[in-house]
């Protein structure tokens, strides 16, 4: 336990120590986020805070490496994927890459990770049993990594939002793994390192933030969470190997799903930015920046608690809970998206389809 605590502290303090340096370098080299009509911040903000988090995670892993008990050859591939994302993120934070170009870079990183041998080979579906992927496991793994990367990337719209939601998700996975320290040593090592890094970064990033994580940070966080989930949750032999990771990552996944639907109905590219995300809707309802972030934290904590509960509950109870939760998600999202926001791209699209009356 002392060694685990030391790794957490190392990640925390290395991140804290490197953020001020990153802020100076970001301003000097032009890695700044300029305000526009879609963004909520004012003034140029340094936005490569992800570099500090990467260094923090590296420090934590270096301290905790002996806890793995053996050398993990797959870490070379996983590190390679992280480095690819770091390069793509840095270029994007400086020159604003197109969505397709970023997707190519993300795919290369995902392929690196899948090439390590760490793959989603099956999932457990309630009352059905194992669904083996066989030769498709490589493709499923790549798709999962891409989904998590882009989900985290899309919710990174307010100070402290992506880092806080990630912290809650990682803490949930850590709690579930800590009961089996031998089987899930890698999960514990990576989770503690990531937890120390994100909490350290939040000291600078929570509203009013002094630095943004940028795509360098958001893509890295998504990548790291995808890797941790595959090391632990998808290796489970229980019925929750599909449900639990979806619950833990519910907030970014739901927001991304609605973004895809919204943009498709508006005949826009899926990669086109807009102001229809959950945090934008909450802001439009009159909640302040800090309160909006805290509300989404609360929702994330709820899903995390339910995920832990699912792993300890009888099958039929889990199914009932799942139906209730999904219904709640639908009602909440519809209420926010169709009532809270004065200007709704989705509603305008529905008007054209004559599914709702014109909104004034």
mmCIF file of C-alpha atoms in Angstrom:
data_model
loop_
_atom_site.group_PDB
_atom_site.id
_atom_site.type_symbol
_atom_site.label_atom_id
_atom_site.label_comp_id
_atom_site.label_asym_id
_atom_site.label_seq_id
_atom_site.Cartn_x
_atom_site.Cartn_y
_atom_site.Cartn_z
ATOM 1 C CA UNK A 1 0.000 0.000 0.000
ATOM 2 C CA UNK A 2 2.863 2.366 0.757
ATOM 3 C CA UNK A 3 4.320 1.805 -2.702
ATOM 4 C CA UNK A 4 0.934 2.355 -4.342
ATOM 5 C CA UNK A 5 0.536 5.593 -2.399
ATOM 6 C CA UNK A 6 4.015 6.678 -3.456
ATOM 7 C CA UNK A 7 3.149 6.166 -7.127
ATOM 8 C CA UNK A 8 -0.020 8.222 -6.750
ATOM 9 C CA UNK A 9 1.915 11.028 -5.046
ATOM 10 C CA UNK A 10 4.654 10.936 -7.701
ATOM 11 C CA UNK A 11 2.127 11.344 -10.512
ATOM 12 C CA UNK A 12 0.357 14.131 -8.604
ATOM 13 C CA UNK A 13 3.426 16.238 -7.850
ATOM 14 C CA UNK A 14 5.161 15.732 -11.192
ATOM 15 C CA UNK A 15 2.015 17.021 -12.903
ATOM 16 C CA UNK A 16 1.799 20.002 -10.538
ATOM 17 C CA UNK A 17 5.480 20.819 -11.081
ATOM 18 C CA UNK A 18 5.372 20.617 -14.878
ATOM 19 C CA UNK A 19 2.151 22.561 -15.566
ATOM 20 C CA UNK A 20 3.724 26.025 -14.929
ATOM 21 C CA UNK A 21 6.556 25.139 -17.311
ATOM 22 C CA UNK A 22 4.073 23.974 -19.946
ATOM 23 C CA UNK A 23 2.097 27.235 -19.578
ATOM 24 C CA UNK A 24 5.200 29.293 -20.308
ATOM 25 C CA UNK A 25 6.242 27.144 -23.271
ATOM 26 C CA UNK A 26 2.704 27.078 -24.695
ATOM 27 C CA UNK A 27 2.500 30.877 -24.756
ATOM 28 C CA UNK A 28 6.006 31.187 -26.165
ATOM 29 C CA UNK A 29 5.444 28.709 -29.015
ATOM 30 C CA UNK A 30 1.863 29.645 -29.874
ATOM 31 C CA UNK A 31 0.010 26.661 -28.409
ATOM 32 C CA UNK A 32 -2.955 28.797 -27.349
ATOM 33 C CA UNK A 33 -6.710 28.472 -27.718
ATOM 34 C CA UNK A 34 -8.243 31.633 -29.137
ATOM 35 C CA UNK A 35 -11.868 32.489 -28.232
ATOM 36 C CA UNK A 36 -14.659 32.330 -30.823
ATOM 37 C CA UNK A 37 -18.462 32.231 -30.895
ATOM 38 C CA UNK A 38 -18.589 28.514 -30.060
ATOM 39 C CA UNK A 39 -16.224 28.673 -27.081
ATOM 40 C CA UNK A 40 -17.023 30.022 -23.645
ATOM 41 C CA UNK A 41 -13.612 31.316 -22.557
ATOM 42 C CA UNK A 42 -12.245 34.804 -23.089
ATOM 43 C CA UNK A 43 -8.662 35.560 -24.022
ATOM 44 C CA UNK A 44 -5.944 33.275 -25.332
ATOM 45 C CA UNK A 45 -5.410 30.189 -23.169
ATOM 46 C CA UNK A 46 -2.411 27.846 -23.232
ATOM 47 C CA UNK A 47 -3.706 24.433 -24.276
ATOM 48 C CA UNK A 48 -1.151 21.671 -24.138
ATOM 49 C CA UNK A 49 -1.724 20.728 -20.510
ATOM 50 C CA UNK A 50 -1.948 17.138 -21.665
ATOM 51 C CA UNK A 51 1.849 17.058 -21.802
ATOM 52 C CA UNK A 52 2.020 17.636 -18.044
ATOM 53 C CA UNK A 53 -0.498 14.841 -17.437
ATOM 54 C CA UNK A 54 1.471 12.454 -19.637
ATOM 55 C CA UNK A 55 4.631 13.192 -17.654
ATOM 56 C CA UNK A 56 2.726 12.669 -14.428
ATOM 57 C CA UNK A 57 1.417 9.297 -15.557
ATOM 58 C CA UNK A 58 4.911 8.299 -16.705
ATOM 59 C CA UNK A 59 6.303 9.170 -13.268
ATOM 60 C CA UNK A 60 3.613 7.156 -11.484
ATOM 61 C CA UNK A 61 4.092 4.119 -13.711
ATOM 62 C CA UNK A 62 7.874 4.296 -13.243
ATOM 63 C CA UNK A 63 7.467 4.195 -9.457
ATOM 64 C CA UNK A 64 4.821 1.457 -9.509
ATOM 65 C CA UNK A 65 6.376 -0.734 -12.207
ATOM 66 C CA UNK A 66 7.864 -3.229 -9.671
ATOM 67 C CA UNK A 67 4.314 -3.926 -8.440
ATOM 68 C CA UNK A 68 3.550 -5.662 -11.736
ATOM 69 C CA UNK A 69 5.855 -8.483 -10.702
ATOM 70 C CA UNK A 70 7.068 -9.039 -14.261
ATOM 71 C CA UNK A 71 7.986 -7.075 -17.357
ATOM 72 C CA UNK A 72 5.011 -6.390 -19.588
ATOM 73 C CA UNK A 73 6.097 -6.580 -23.214
ATOM 74 C CA UNK A 74 2.793 -5.121 -24.333
ATOM 75 C CA UNK A 75 3.662 -1.813 -22.638
ATOM 76 C CA UNK A 76 5.992 -0.973 -25.544
ATOM 77 C CA UNK A 77 3.057 -1.003 -27.946
ATOM 78 C CA UNK A 78 0.829 0.885 -25.520
ATOM 79 C CA UNK A 79 3.461 3.565 -25.014
ATOM 80 C CA UNK A 80 3.911 3.753 -28.781
ATOM 81 C CA UNK A 81 0.195 4.440 -29.195
ATOM 82 C CA UNK A 82 0.350 7.168 -26.541
ATOM 83 C CA UNK A 83 3.294 8.816 -28.292
ATOM 84 C CA UNK A 84 1.430 8.818 -31.614
ATOM 85 C CA UNK A 85 -1.497 10.576 -29.930
ATOM 86 C CA UNK A 86 0.879 13.053 -28.295
ATOM 87 C CA UNK A 87 2.305 14.020 -31.684
ATOM 88 C CA UNK A 88 -1.125 14.281 -33.322
ATOM 89 C CA UNK A 89 -2.463 16.260 -30.363
ATOM 90 C CA UNK A 90 0.435 18.712 -30.365
ATOM 91 C CA UNK A 91 0.127 19.359 -34.097
ATOM 92 C CA UNK A 92 -3.630 19.810 -33.751
ATOM 93 C CA UNK A 93 -3.296 22.167 -30.776
ATOM 94 C CA UNK A 94 -0.920 24.306 -32.806
ATOM 95 C CA UNK A 95 -2.336 24.156 -36.341
ATOM 96 C CA UNK A 96 -5.917 22.787 -35.959
ATOM 97 C CA UNK A 97 -5.962 19.537 -37.929
ATOM 98 C CA UNK A 98 -9.083 18.385 -39.759
ATOM 99 C CA UNK A 99 -11.307 15.702 -38.247
ATOM 100 C CA UNK A 100 -10.267 13.080 -40.823
ATOM 101 C CA UNK A 101 -6.564 13.714 -40.239
ATOM 102 C CA UNK A 102 -7.002 13.361 -36.486
ATOM 103 C CA UNK A 103 -8.977 10.160 -36.976
ATOM 104 C CA UNK A 104 -6.111 8.682 -38.991
ATOM 105 C CA UNK A 105 -3.693 9.456 -36.166
ATOM 106 C CA UNK A 106 -6.089 8.043 -33.572
ATOM 107 C CA UNK A 107 -6.502 4.886 -35.639
ATOM 108 C CA UNK A 108 -2.739 4.383 -35.824
ATOM 109 C CA UNK A 109 -2.550 4.721 -32.026
ATOM 110 C CA UNK A 110 -5.433 2.269 -31.591
ATOM 111 C CA UNK A 111 -3.774 -0.228 -33.940
ATOM 112 C CA UNK A 112 -0.565 0.050 -31.896
ATOM 113 C CA UNK A 113 -2.501 -0.772 -28.731
ATOM 114 C CA UNK A 114 -4.382 -3.673 -30.346
ATOM 115 C CA UNK A 115 -1.085 -5.036 -31.688
ATOM 116 C CA UNK A 116 0.121 -5.454 -28.099
ATOM 117 C CA UNK A 117 -2.147 -8.450 -27.719
ATOM 118 C CA UNK A 118 -4.451 -6.564 -25.363
ATOM 119 C CA UNK A 119 -7.813 -7.099 -27.041
ATOM 120 C CA UNK A 120 -11.522 -7.413 -26.394
ATOM 121 C CA UNK A 121 -11.979 -11.078 -27.239
ATOM 122 C CA UNK A 122 -15.504 -11.494 -25.890
ATOM 123 C CA UNK A 123 -18.248 -9.775 -23.963
ATOM 124 C CA UNK A 124 -20.802 -11.171 -21.564
ATOM 125 C CA UNK A 125 -24.403 -10.244 -22.402
ATOM 126 C CA UNK A 126 -27.075 -10.623 -19.693
ATOM 127 C CA UNK A 127 -29.092 -13.845 -20.013
ATOM 128 C CA UNK A 128 -27.370 -14.689 -23.316
ATOM 129 C CA UNK A 129 -23.817 -15.556 -22.331
ATOM 130 C CA UNK A 130 -20.466 -15.120 -24.055
ATOM 131 C CA UNK A 131 -20.254 -13.429 -27.412
ATOM 132 C CA UNK A 132 -16.874 -14.394 -28.811
ATOM 133 C CA UNK A 133 -15.412 -12.037 -31.418
ATOM 134 C CA UNK A 134 -12.758 -14.400 -32.787
ATOM 135 C CA UNK A 135 -10.921 -12.849 -35.743
ATOM 136 C CA UNK A 136 -12.909 -9.640 -35.289
ATOM 137 C CA UNK A 137 -11.395 -8.984 -31.855
ATOM 138 C CA UNK A 138 -8.672 -6.770 -33.363
ATOM 139 C CA UNK A 139 -11.255 -4.594 -35.138
ATOM 140 C CA UNK A 140 -13.535 -4.448 -32.083
ATOM 141 C CA UNK A 141 -10.590 -3.341 -29.948
ATOM 142 C CA UNK A 142 -9.643 -0.563 -32.370
ATOM 143 C CA UNK A 143 -13.252 0.659 -32.519
ATOM 144 C CA UNK A 144 -13.530 0.663 -28.721
ATOM 145 C CA UNK A 145 -10.349 2.701 -28.309
ATOM 146 C CA UNK A 146 -11.487 5.199 -30.960
ATOM 147 C CA UNK A 147 -14.905 5.493 -29.312
ATOM 148 C CA UNK A 148 -13.477 6.279 -25.881
ATOM 149 C CA UNK A 149 -10.859 8.699 -27.257
ATOM 150 C CA UNK A 150 -13.437 10.738 -29.159
ATOM 151 C CA UNK A 151 -16.016 10.632 -26.371
ATOM 152 C CA UNK A 152 -13.598 12.256 -23.935
ATOM 153 C CA UNK A 153 -12.397 14.634 -26.634
ATOM 154 C CA UNK A 154 -15.950 15.882 -27.270
ATOM 155 C CA UNK A 155 -16.815 16.635 -23.627
ATOM 156 C CA UNK A 156 -13.685 18.734 -23.146
ATOM 157 C CA UNK A 157 -15.559 22.030 -23.409
ATOM 158 C CA UNK A 158 -15.376 23.593 -19.936
ATOM 159 C CA UNK A 159 -12.653 24.130 -17.364
ATOM 160 C CA UNK A 160 -12.171 20.957 -15.342
ATOM 161 C CA UNK A 161 -14.871 18.959 -17.141
ATOM 162 C CA UNK A 162 -12.921 16.274 -19.002
ATOM 163 C CA UNK A 163 -10.289 15.922 -16.265
ATOM 164 C CA UNK A 164 -12.954 15.617 -13.548
ATOM 165 C CA UNK A 165 -15.141 13.124 -15.411
ATOM 166 C CA UNK A 166 -12.042 11.066 -16.191
ATOM 167 C CA UNK A 167 -10.990 11.157 -12.539
ATOM 168 C CA UNK A 168 -14.377 9.803 -11.463
ATOM 169 C CA UNK A 169 -14.349 7.071 -14.119
ATOM 170 C CA UNK A 170 -10.801 5.981 -13.266
ATOM 171 C CA UNK A 171 -11.587 6.000 -9.542
ATOM 172 C CA UNK A 172 -14.553 3.707 -10.214
ATOM 173 C CA UNK A 173 -12.371 1.266 -12.176
ATOM 174 C CA UNK A 174 -9.747 1.412 -9.427
ATOM 175 C CA UNK A 175 -12.316 0.559 -6.738
ATOM 176 C CA UNK A 176 -13.486 -2.434 -8.747
ATOM 177 C CA UNK A 177 -9.919 -3.659 -9.348
ATOM 178 C CA UNK A 178 -8.520 -3.110 -5.877
ATOM 179 C CA UNK A 179 -10.446 -6.094 -4.509
ATOM 180 C CA UNK A 180 -8.360 -8.340 -6.780
ATOM 181 C CA UNK A 181 -4.859 -6.786 -6.563
ATOM 182 C CA UNK A 182 -3.026 -9.771 -8.030
ATOM 183 C CA UNK A 183 -5.292 -10.308 -11.025
ATOM 184 C CA UNK A 184 -5.597 -6.609 -11.809
ATOM 185 C CA UNK A 185 -2.171 -5.243 -10.823
ATOM 186 C CA UNK A 186 -1.784 -3.462 -14.165
ATOM 187 C CA UNK A 187 -5.178 -1.799 -13.761
ATOM 188 C CA UNK A 188 -4.243 -0.554 -10.302
ATOM 189 C CA UNK A 189 -0.859 0.775 -11.463
ATOM 190 C CA UNK A 190 -2.251 2.668 -14.446
ATOM 191 C CA UNK A 191 -5.339 3.867 -12.566
ATOM 192 C CA UNK A 192 -3.351 5.298 -9.662
ATOM 193 C CA UNK A 193 -0.926 7.003 -12.040
ATOM 194 C CA UNK A 194 -3.749 8.509 -14.077
ATOM 195 C CA UNK A 195 -5.661 9.486 -10.935
ATOM 196 C CA UNK A 196 -2.674 11.342 -9.507
ATOM 197 C CA UNK A 197 -2.092 13.098 -12.801
ATOM 198 C CA UNK A 198 -5.679 14.263 -13.395
ATOM 199 C CA UNK A 199 -6.171 15.505 -9.834
ATOM 200 C CA UNK A 200 -2.902 17.428 -10.035
ATOM 201 C CA UNK A 201 -3.963 18.973 -13.335
ATOM 202 C CA UNK A 202 -7.360 19.963 -11.907
ATOM 203 C CA UNK A 203 -5.610 22.343 -9.515
ATOM 204 C CA UNK A 204 -4.787 24.452 -12.588
ATOM 205 C CA UNK A 205 -7.707 23.501 -14.827
ATOM 206 C CA UNK A 206 -10.785 23.793 -12.593
ATOM 207 C CA UNK A 207 -12.747 27.008 -13.173
ATOM 208 C CA UNK A 208 -11.306 29.548 -13.610
ATOM 209 C CA UNK A 209 -8.644 27.509 -15.370
ATOM 210 C CA UNK A 210 -5.130 28.690 -16.084
ATOM 211 C CA UNK A 211 -4.531 26.121 -18.822
ATOM 212 C CA UNK A 212 -6.470 23.763 -21.108
ATOM 213 C CA UNK A 213 -5.478 20.153 -21.665
ATOM 214 C CA UNK A 214 -6.048 20.514 -25.419
ATOM 215 C CA UNK A 215 -6.535 17.590 -27.770
ATOM 216 C CA UNK A 216 -3.133 16.407 -26.545
ATOM 217 C CA UNK A 217 -4.685 15.806 -23.143
ATOM 218 C CA UNK A 218 -8.240 14.760 -23.986
ATOM 219 C CA UNK A 219 -7.140 12.139 -26.513
ATOM 220 C CA UNK A 220 -4.557 10.801 -24.090
ATOM 221 C CA UNK A 221 -7.129 10.513 -21.293
ATOM 222 C CA UNK A 222 -9.540 8.674 -23.574
ATOM 223 C CA UNK A 223 -6.778 6.356 -24.739
ATOM 224 C CA UNK A 224 -5.667 5.619 -21.178
ATOM 225 C CA UNK A 225 -9.210 4.851 -20.007
ATOM 226 C CA UNK A 226 -9.782 2.542 -22.974
ATOM 227 C CA UNK A 227 -6.595 0.643 -22.118
ATOM 228 C CA UNK A 228 -7.471 0.358 -18.426
ATOM 229 C CA UNK A 229 -10.971 -0.887 -19.222
ATOM 230 C CA UNK A 230 -9.581 -3.604 -21.495
ATOM 231 C CA UNK A 231 -7.068 -4.693 -18.864
ATOM 232 C CA UNK A 232 -9.801 -5.070 -16.269
ATOM 233 C CA UNK A 233 -13.476 -4.753 -17.085
ATOM 234 C CA UNK A 234 -13.529 -6.648 -20.375
ATOM 235 C CA UNK A 235 -11.491 -9.470 -18.837
ATOM 236 C CA UNK A 236 -14.284 -10.110 -16.372
ATOM 237 C CA UNK A 237 -16.132 -13.400 -16.629
ATOM 238 C CA UNK A 238 -19.322 -11.917 -15.224
ATOM 239 C CA UNK A 239 -22.326 -10.620 -17.122
ATOM 240 C CA UNK A 240 -21.121 -7.103 -16.553
ATOM 241 C CA UNK A 241 -18.183 -7.116 -18.953
ATOM 242 C CA UNK A 242 -20.284 -5.081 -21.399
ATOM 243 C CA UNK A 243 -22.588 -3.099 -19.115
ATOM 244 C CA UNK A 244 -20.078 -1.888 -16.530
ATOM 245 C CA UNK A 245 -17.616 -0.062 -18.823
ATOM 246 C CA UNK A 246 -20.535 1.566 -20.645
ATOM 247 C CA UNK A 247 -21.918 2.788 -17.324
ATOM 248 C CA UNK A 248 -18.584 4.087 -16.085
ATOM 249 C CA UNK A 249 -18.116 6.053 -19.312
ATOM 250 C CA UNK A 250 -21.820 6.883 -19.674
ATOM 251 C CA UNK A 251 -21.506 10.684 -19.591
ATOM 252 C CA UNK A 252 -19.043 11.033 -22.496
ATOM 253 C CA UNK A 253 -20.735 8.216 -24.437
ATOM 254 C CA UNK A 254 -24.233 9.690 -24.118
ATOM 255 C CA UNK A 255 -23.031 13.157 -25.020
ATOM 256 C CA UNK A 256 -21.215 11.790 -28.068
ATOM 257 C CA UNK A 257 -24.250 9.756 -29.156
ATOM 258 C CA UNK A 258 -26.494 12.802 -29.047
ATOM 259 C CA UNK A 259 -23.862 14.845 -30.882
ATOM 260 C CA UNK A 260 -23.817 12.290 -33.721
ATOM 261 C CA UNK A 261 -27.627 12.227 -33.897
ATOM 262 C CA UNK A 262 -27.866 16.017 -33.758
ATOM 263 C CA UNK A 263 -25.322 16.599 -36.496
ATOM 264 C CA UNK A 264 -26.728 13.853 -38.696
ATOM 265 C CA UNK A 265 -30.225 15.339 -38.499
ATOM 266 C CA UNK A 266 -28.763 18.732 -39.341
ATOM 267 C CA UNK A 267 -26.968 17.208 -42.333
ATOM 268 C CA UNK A 268 -23.613 18.213 -40.858
ATOM 269 C CA UNK A 269 -20.381 16.324 -40.698
ATOM 270 C CA UNK A 270 -20.063 14.318 -37.479
ATOM 271 C CA UNK A 271 -16.798 16.155 -36.820
ATOM 272 C CA UNK A 272 -18.384 19.611 -37.116
ATOM 273 C CA UNK A 273 -18.196 21.498 -33.765
ATOM 274 C CA UNK A 274 -21.407 22.926 -32.322
ATOM 275 C CA UNK A 275 -22.912 24.242 -29.092
ATOM 276 C CA UNK A 276 -25.383 21.446 -28.472
ATOM 277 C CA UNK A 277 -23.365 19.425 -25.960
ATOM 278 C CA UNK A 278 -24.697 18.765 -22.480
ATOM 279 C CA UNK A 279 -22.517 21.426 -20.892
ATOM 280 C CA UNK A 280 -23.636 24.002 -23.458
ATOM 281 C CA UNK A 281 -27.277 23.161 -22.722
ATOM 282 C CA UNK A 282 -26.772 23.534 -18.982
ATOM 283 C CA UNK A 283 -25.093 26.893 -19.523
ATOM 284 C CA UNK A 284 -28.024 27.965 -21.712
ATOM 285 C CA UNK A 285 -30.405 27.045 -18.883
ATOM 286 C CA UNK A 286 -28.697 29.645 -16.712
ATOM 287 C CA UNK A 287 -26.298 27.520 -14.694
ATOM 288 C CA UNK A 288 -22.882 29.052 -14.182
ATOM 289 C CA UNK A 289 -19.629 27.555 -15.403
ATOM 290 C CA UNK A 290 -18.662 26.017 -12.064
ATOM 291 C CA UNK A 291 -22.169 24.736 -11.273
ATOM 292 C CA UNK A 292 -22.500 23.149 -14.724
ATOM 293 C CA UNK A 293 -19.280 21.216 -14.214
ATOM 294 C CA UNK A 294 -20.335 20.116 -10.722
ATOM 295 C CA UNK A 295 -23.707 18.894 -12.042
ATOM 296 C CA UNK A 296 -21.973 16.731 -14.626
ATOM 297 C CA UNK A 297 -19.582 15.489 -11.928
ATOM 298 C CA UNK A 298 -22.636 14.440 -9.929
ATOM 299 C CA UNK A 299 -24.092 12.549 -12.889
ATOM 300 C CA UNK A 300 -20.735 10.811 -13.415
ATOM 301 C CA UNK A 301 -20.577 9.827 -9.738
ATOM 302 C CA UNK A 302 -24.079 8.388 -9.991
ATOM 303 C CA UNK A 303 -23.152 6.216 -12.956
ATOM 304 C CA UNK A 304 -19.944 5.153 -11.234
ATOM 305 C CA UNK A 305 -21.853 4.089 -8.126
ATOM 306 C CA UNK A 306 -24.375 2.181 -10.245
ATOM 307 C CA UNK A 307 -21.528 0.426 -12.087
ATOM 308 C CA UNK A 308 -20.091 -0.799 -8.791
ATOM 309 C CA UNK A 309 -23.586 -1.852 -7.689
ATOM 310 C CA UNK A 310 -24.104 -3.774 -10.931
ATOM 311 C CA UNK A 311 -21.021 -5.853 -10.272
ATOM 312 C CA UNK A 312 -22.476 -6.974 -6.940
ATOM 313 C CA UNK A 313 -26.136 -7.475 -7.826
ATOM 314 C CA UNK A 314 -28.280 -10.403 -8.955
ATOM 315 C CA UNK A 315 -29.040 -10.622 -12.669
ATOM 316 C CA UNK A 316 -32.724 -9.733 -12.642
ATOM 317 C CA UNK A 317 -32.197 -6.755 -10.361
ATOM 318 C CA UNK A 318 -29.440 -5.499 -12.666
ATOM 319 C CA UNK A 319 -31.692 -5.708 -15.684
ATOM 320 C CA UNK A 320 -34.433 -3.704 -13.962
ATOM 321 C CA UNK A 321 -31.915 -1.103 -12.854
ATOM 322 C CA UNK A 322 -30.526 -0.871 -16.373
ATOM 323 C CA UNK A 323 -33.968 -0.208 -17.871
ATOM 324 C CA UNK A 324 -34.709 2.484 -15.275
ATOM 325 C CA UNK A 325 -31.335 4.147 -15.823
ATOM 326 C CA UNK A 326 -31.654 4.167 -19.599
ATOM 327 C CA UNK A 327 -35.136 5.633 -19.334
ATOM 328 C CA UNK A 328 -33.804 8.309 -16.998
ATOM 329 C CA UNK A 329 -31.032 9.093 -19.448
ATOM 330 C CA UNK A 330 -33.522 9.523 -22.262
ATOM 331 C CA UNK A 331 -35.820 11.810 -20.269
ATOM 332 C CA UNK A 332 -32.947 13.880 -18.916
ATOM 333 C CA UNK A 333 -31.261 14.311 -22.290
ATOM 334 C CA UNK A 334 -34.524 15.173 -24.010
ATOM 335 C CA UNK A 335 -35.396 17.684 -21.313
ATOM 336 C CA UNK A 336 -32.029 19.397 -21.537
ATOM 337 C CA UNK A 337 -31.773 19.331 -25.304
ATOM 338 C CA UNK A 338 -35.326 20.284 -26.239
ATOM 339 C CA UNK A 339 -36.426 22.555 -23.401
ATOM 340 C CA UNK A 340 -33.355 24.133 -21.862
ATOM 341 C CA UNK A 341 -31.696 25.613 -24.929
ATOM 342 C CA UNK A 342 -33.245 28.552 -26.765
ATOM 343 C CA UNK A 343 -31.584 27.789 -30.055
ATOM 344 C CA UNK A 344 -31.625 24.107 -30.797
ATOM 345 C CA UNK A 345 -30.124 22.698 -33.987
ATOM 346 C CA UNK A 346 -31.778 19.360 -33.264
ATOM 347 C CA UNK A 347 -35.198 20.959 -32.804
ATOM 348 C CA UNK A 348 -34.876 22.857 -36.064
ATOM 349 C CA UNK A 349 -34.117 19.579 -37.819
ATOM 350 C CA UNK A 350 -37.184 17.983 -36.254
ATOM 351 C CA UNK A 351 -39.259 20.937 -37.451
ATOM 352 C CA UNK A 352 -38.159 20.258 -41.013
ATOM 353 C CA UNK A 353 -39.230 16.649 -40.573
ATOM 354 C CA UNK A 354 -42.561 17.972 -39.214
ATOM 355 C CA UNK A 355 -42.164 15.934 -36.055
ATOM 356 C CA UNK A 356 -42.619 18.945 -33.793
ATOM 357 C CA UNK A 357 -44.239 22.326 -34.105
ATOM 358 C CA UNK A 358 -42.091 25.313 -34.871
ATOM 359 C CA UNK A 359 -40.336 26.575 -31.781
ATOM 360 C CA UNK A 360 -40.221 30.310 -31.183
#
